[in-house]
Amino acid sequence: MKDTKVILDENEIPKYFYNILPDLPEPLAPPLNPLTQEPISPKDLEVIFPKELIRQEMSEEHKIKIPDEVLDALIRMGRPSPLFRATNLEKFLKTPAKIYFKHEGLNPCGSHKPNTAIAQAYYNAKEGTEVLSTETGAGQWGSALSYSCLFFGLKCKVFMVRISFDQKPYRKVIMNTYGAEVYASPSTETDYGRTVLKRSPETPGSLGIAISEAIEIAAKNENTKYALGSVLNHVMLHQTIIGQEVQKQLNMIEETPDILIGCVGGGSNFAGFSFPFIKDKIQGNLNAEFIAVEPTSCPTLTEGKYIYDHGDSAGMTPLLKMYSLGKDFIPPSIHAGGLRYHGMAPTISLLAKHKLITPEAYTQEEIFDAAKVFAKTEGIIPAPESAHAIKSAIVHALKCRKNNESKTIVFNLSGHGLLDLGAY
Ligand SMILES: *Cc1c(COP(=O)(O)O)cnc(C)c1O
């Protein structure tokens, strides 16, 4: 019984965010100013981000202390989150492998996204921001930021990718209920949105377009700042509370992971889950494999190029060195809306270039088959995004059966799929 469900006491919640920058195998290439192509200065970013987040974005400190107010909000939301052993899935697959998953879908928003949303709302409120603008794909990030703004007295404006706005109306209801304003993107609220609509009125939208709109609003309004739910270094580091918890949980049951798996859109849940372990690997203390799973229809790591590219479609964001499919890439309208992004976090991109991370890609059909197997064995309907990690875990567990190997596989269940039932 000891490993069915591994829980931590509240006082064991991590007290620091782990910053991977100083541990990377080579320094990260600096973000470039889109106008001058010169490395960006912190001042350039102050129009859209609060100073503390800019400091964290560029910090070389290993650990960044989590403020008490943030810890309090994380605990209120349900952290630490449990680690489960998927014994029924193991039996179904007849595998000698052990499969564990970290469940990030049990909080009020149903995904890992509030881990950074809470921190970002806190630092913004502290520096006097009144409104946060943002984009959202499937709606998880928009819900998480709307939720987090509640606790720190901020207003929230969300640009939601049109295809998801139409396919997933309930997430809009959640955001509205939390008091946020939600616009289908491209919208008529911004110059860029109006330009895109004129060019292609029927566009399903994309995260790149929605980001451009949200930044435009922040750049034009004094009291408004912008929040990003993935990709940037400070977002990755906020999410590392996931992996730090998993480390403690695996220690409690005396397990060492052989394979760690997460799905990747912009990379934040994967980074948060894996970076504390990748640190151990870089330092020679862990011999594990790290697998980042993406859809074949948006194959950023498996088929993209490692280049300087914009994070948005309008070309307003700094240029980031990352794997990218090109800023104008508009992915097909798959159900895993959170994985429809043309770029990948610079930190993950660098680790993939150094082959410390192995990318895999699966089709939508494959991932829904895996999602249904998981639902039938473990009783949890996963988010379509998270089902990418499940698919890979199943592939590796079956490989263990074939080779009669008893590996320990751990994956991150980034969210539940209870608002994705249309897709099922
Ligand atoms: C947003 C989201 C993702 C993808 O974003 P990352 O930044 O790559 O983690 C994955 N799973 C869920 C449930 C999400 O909400």
Coordinates of C-alpha atoms in Angstrom, one line a residue, residues 34 53 64 77 120 150 158 164 196 241 264 282 302 309 311 326 337 361 371 404 423:
P34 CA 13.1 42.9 -32.1
L53 CA 9.8 38.9 -12.8
I64 CA 14.7 32.0 -5.4
M77 CA -5.3 25.8 -3.8
Q120 CA 2.9 36.3 -11.3
L150 CA -8.9 37.2 -7.4
V158 CA -7.9 37.4 -21.6
S164 CA -11.0 27.1 -28.4
V196 CA -5.6 39.8 -38.9
I241 CA 7.7 23.1 -7.2
V264 CA 5.2 20.0 -24.1
I282 CA 23.8 17.1 -15.3
T302 CA 10.9 16.9 -33.4
D309 CA 12.3 33.6 -33.5
G311 CA 7.2 34.4 -29.4
G326 CA 8.2 29.8 -37.5
G337 CA -5.2 23.4 -27.6
A361 CA 5.5 13.0 -31.2
A371 CA -6.5 8.7 -22.8
N404 CA 11.4 -8.0 -19.5
A423 CA -13.3 16.0 -27.7

